[in-house]
């Protein structure tokens, strides 16, 4: 009986621990010496257009060629009042500490991506892309908030993307933890559902230190437009609501619970086609 009780307690403690953290289960398919670093990625892609850059990034990321810190997701807590019970509904979810990047721990770089490439990676890693509300909540929780640095020439070139990454790293000064304010997030939004928005993308964020976003929710870009200011932050696909594990689509479909993740009237655009 004591052994059974001990096993139950171990199982319970592991279940509780699992709810407190999430880590991407992806291992590099090549040794460090053979992996493509962030510097070489941008050297290769210097003159490439978006589609070729996307293809290389997807190949590298899905092969596990990402810095190890990016695999350790950060917990974001949210809540809302429950009008039926008078209590608060409490939830949490897990987000990547930084934007999608390619490379090793010693040589990596953030890579802006089209929504097609971003969704393919998110699906492969059992993740999804955030909403506008989630971007705001992530910014509020971030321990590293940096002033946005706009760039104006050759915005969609790989060279400008590399330069912007180096500028951000100069600002970061090796600080560790959840970072925000450095990119416009690629987001999901109901505004992409109308037929007029087929083959478009949505971006939002790039918060000033005051907390005000430079970029309001915008769906004017065609889906192949990618520039240096765009970033892809992954969110684990399961949300923990009052201790219950729920898929994000179930939460977004619920008339009450959707407000934990979304601040729009309708929240039923779940993913980008590719």
XYZ file of C-alpha atoms in Angstrom:
274
model
C 0.000 0.000 0.000
C 2.829 2.367 0.889
C 4.519 1.644 -2.448
C 1.318 2.397 -4.327
C 0.924 5.667 -2.413
C 4.546 6.588 -3.122
C 4.127 5.925 -6.839
C 0.966 8.021 -6.885
C 2.740 10.929 -5.180
C 5.636 10.709 -7.656
C 3.193 10.701 -10.569
C 1.316 13.667 -9.091
C 4.490 15.662 -8.509
C 5.633 15.002 -12.086
C 2.252 16.089 -13.429
C 2.402 19.323 -11.421
C 5.971 19.937 -12.565
C 4.990 19.341 -16.189
C 2.376 22.066 -15.872
C 5.000 24.541 -14.647
C 7.306 24.284 -17.641
C 7.435 23.302 -21.301
C 10.410 22.566 -23.511
C 10.488 21.896 -27.234
C 11.357 18.275 -27.866
C 13.674 18.782 -30.785
C 17.288 17.687 -31.028
C 19.792 18.773 -33.683
C 20.274 16.194 -36.425
C 23.904 17.232 -36.863
C 26.813 17.854 -34.474
C 27.562 21.499 -33.612
C 30.591 21.549 -35.907
C 28.374 20.745 -38.903
C 25.443 23.036 -38.096
C 24.820 26.267 -39.967
C 25.413 29.277 -37.726
C 23.405 32.471 -37.851
C 26.280 34.352 -39.494
C 26.616 31.824 -42.310
C 22.845 31.651 -42.723
C 22.736 35.327 -43.604
C 25.868 35.086 -45.758
C 24.145 32.382 -47.812
C 20.850 34.258 -47.962
C 22.346 37.719 -48.546
C 20.988 38.072 -52.081
C 18.017 35.713 -51.770
C 14.340 36.596 -52.014
C 11.823 35.584 -49.360
C 10.939 32.131 -50.685
C 14.523 30.834 -50.802
C 15.276 32.317 -47.374
C 12.102 30.726 -45.980
C 13.015 27.316 -47.402
C 16.458 27.327 -45.812
C 15.110 28.555 -42.476
C 12.394 25.884 -42.352
C 14.916 23.174 -43.227
C 17.357 24.303 -40.533
C 14.794 24.893 -37.788
C 12.951 21.605 -38.356
C 16.284 19.785 -38.242
C 16.744 21.173 -34.721
C 19.265 23.844 -35.648
C 18.112 26.412 -33.089
C 19.871 27.773 -29.981
C 19.109 25.702 -26.886
C 17.684 28.629 -24.884
C 14.885 28.966 -27.439
C 13.551 25.528 -26.502
C 12.842 26.501 -22.883
C 9.457 28.163 -22.961
C 8.275 30.751 -20.424
C 4.992 30.605 -18.539
C 2.514 33.479 -19.043
C -0.326 33.850 -16.536
C -3.687 35.419 -17.370
C -7.083 35.616 -15.707
C -10.591 37.015 -16.072
C -13.676 37.325 -13.852
C -16.296 34.581 -14.095
C -19.673 36.332 -13.961
C -21.452 33.048 -13.242
C -19.512 32.144 -10.089
C -18.084 35.488 -9.054
C -14.613 33.936 -8.971
C -11.654 34.500 -11.275
C -10.790 32.089 -14.053
C -7.022 31.617 -13.994
C -4.952 30.236 -16.824
C -1.432 30.015 -18.116
C 0.339 29.119 -21.327
C 3.925 28.770 -22.504
C 5.762 30.950 -25.028
C 9.220 30.943 -26.578
C 11.542 33.368 -24.763
C 12.573 34.980 -28.056
C 11.721 34.963 -31.752
C 12.452 32.060 -34.103
C 16.153 31.837 -34.815
C 18.649 29.649 -36.640
C 22.035 28.546 -35.361
C 24.049 27.277 -32.429
C 24.343 28.615 -28.902
C 27.467 30.551 -29.918
C 26.301 31.731 -33.336
C 22.581 32.258 -33.910
C 20.333 34.857 -35.529
C 16.660 35.795 -35.537
C 14.989 35.048 -38.878
C 11.851 36.899 -40.075
C 9.542 34.471 -41.878
C 6.425 34.439 -44.011
C 3.256 33.155 -42.296
C 3.429 30.008 -44.437
C 6.868 29.085 -43.148
C 5.999 30.156 -39.606
C 2.854 28.019 -39.538
C 4.669 24.979 -40.903
C 7.223 25.251 -38.105
C 4.537 25.908 -35.482
C 2.557 22.852 -36.571
C 5.670 20.660 -36.476
C 6.470 21.789 -32.928
C 2.858 21.548 -31.626
C 2.625 25.298 -31.307
C 0.562 28.198 -32.626
C 1.008 31.911 -33.283
C -0.191 34.500 -30.758
C -3.123 36.897 -30.890
C -2.897 40.662 -30.327
C -3.911 40.247 -26.676
C -1.286 37.585 -26.137
C 1.418 39.829 -27.596
C 0.404 42.508 -25.074
C 0.405 40.024 -22.192
C 3.800 38.663 -23.229
C 5.200 42.188 -23.363
C 3.857 42.900 -19.873
C 5.537 39.741 -18.555
C 8.872 40.274 -20.318
C 11.950 40.830 -18.153
C 13.861 42.372 -21.074
C 12.077 45.266 -22.799
C 14.095 47.046 -25.488
C 13.423 50.245 -27.413
C 12.442 49.485 -31.047
C 15.051 50.483 -33.637
C 13.437 51.331 -37.007
C 15.422 50.894 -40.232
C 14.369 52.455 -43.495
C 16.459 51.180 -46.424
C 16.042 47.761 -48.074
C 13.620 46.680 -45.367
C 12.941 43.247 -46.881
C 16.568 42.319 -47.595
C 18.441 39.598 -45.743
C 21.296 42.047 -45.131
C 18.983 44.440 -43.267
C 17.543 41.546 -41.260
C 21.068 40.545 -40.193
C 21.969 44.129 -39.319
C 18.825 44.493 -37.225
C 19.615 41.282 -35.339
C 23.074 42.641 -34.499
C 21.592 45.939 -33.320
C 19.162 44.128 -31.012
C 21.991 42.010 -29.623
C 23.933 45.194 -28.924
C 20.934 46.477 -26.957
C 20.392 43.190 -25.136
C 23.957 43.100 -23.782
C 23.753 39.353 -23.025
C 20.778 39.760 -20.670
C 18.770 36.556 -20.365
C 15.042 35.914 -20.081
C 11.785 36.649 -21.854
C 12.434 39.465 -24.333
C 9.910 41.757 -26.037
C 9.663 45.072 -27.850
C 12.142 44.115 -30.562
C 9.800 42.886 -33.312
C 6.346 43.178 -34.820
C 4.702 39.833 -34.109
C 3.115 37.716 -36.787
C -0.336 37.113 -35.256
C -3.634 35.342 -35.843
C -6.775 37.475 -36.026
C -10.390 37.292 -37.083
C -9.635 40.126 -39.519
C -8.003 37.573 -41.835
C -11.221 35.600 -42.315
C -12.955 37.748 -44.991
C -12.398 36.728 -48.620
C -10.737 40.088 -49.228
C -7.944 39.072 -46.836
C -7.111 35.697 -48.368
C -3.345 35.474 -48.875
C -2.698 38.262 -46.387
C -0.877 38.303 -43.065
C -1.402 40.112 -39.755
C 1.263 41.884 -37.722
C 1.106 43.684 -34.400
C 3.330 45.038 -31.657
C 6.860 46.468 -31.531
C 6.115 48.148 -28.208
C 7.778 51.333 -27.061
C 9.117 51.402 -23.512
C 5.911 53.238 -22.574
C 4.030 50.039 -23.449
C 2.395 51.542 -26.545
C 2.831 49.462 -29.725
C 4.266 51.196 -32.773
C 2.388 48.760 -34.997
C -1.390 48.501 -34.545
C -3.053 45.335 -35.770
C -2.500 45.438 -39.535
C -3.619 43.071 -42.291
C -2.633 45.076 -45.354
C 0.473 43.091 -46.331
C 0.328 40.240 -48.815
C 1.473 37.009 -47.170
C 4.870 36.918 -48.877
C 5.900 40.324 -47.542
C 8.552 39.867 -44.849
C 10.828 42.598 -43.544
C 13.461 43.031 -40.847
C 10.930 44.142 -38.210
C 8.822 40.957 -38.328
C 9.248 38.167 -35.797
C 7.712 34.770 -35.076
C 7.099 33.792 -31.472
C 5.857 30.256 -30.847
C 3.204 29.410 -28.267
C 2.646 25.854 -27.008
C -0.719 24.653 -28.296
C -2.191 23.704 -24.911
C -3.558 26.208 -22.398
C -4.042 25.359 -18.715
C -7.370 26.788 -17.522
C -8.100 26.373 -13.805
C -5.771 23.370 -13.910
C -7.451 21.845 -16.953
C -5.375 21.245 -20.094
C -7.216 22.606 -23.143
C -6.258 22.976 -26.789
C -6.001 26.616 -27.818
C -8.702 26.219 -30.482
C -11.144 24.981 -27.826
C -10.356 27.999 -25.664
C -10.781 30.421 -28.568
C -14.127 28.858 -29.499
C -15.521 29.235 -25.975
C -17.583 32.454 -25.587
C -16.140 33.114 -22.114
C -12.702 31.512 -22.085
C -11.664 33.087 -25.395
C -11.156 36.367 -23.511
C -8.140 34.795 -21.822
C -6.333 34.819 -25.167
C -8.172 37.195 -27.458
C -9.598 40.740 -27.279
C -11.612 40.605 -30.503
C -15.361 39.972 -30.832
C -14.727 36.778 -32.793
C -11.601 34.685 -32.319
C -11.958 31.812 -34.777
C -8.979 32.326 -37.082
C -6.642 29.653 -35.783
C -3.818 29.241 -38.265
C -2.386 30.285 -41.619
C -2.726 28.021 -44.660
C 0.431 26.813 -46.395
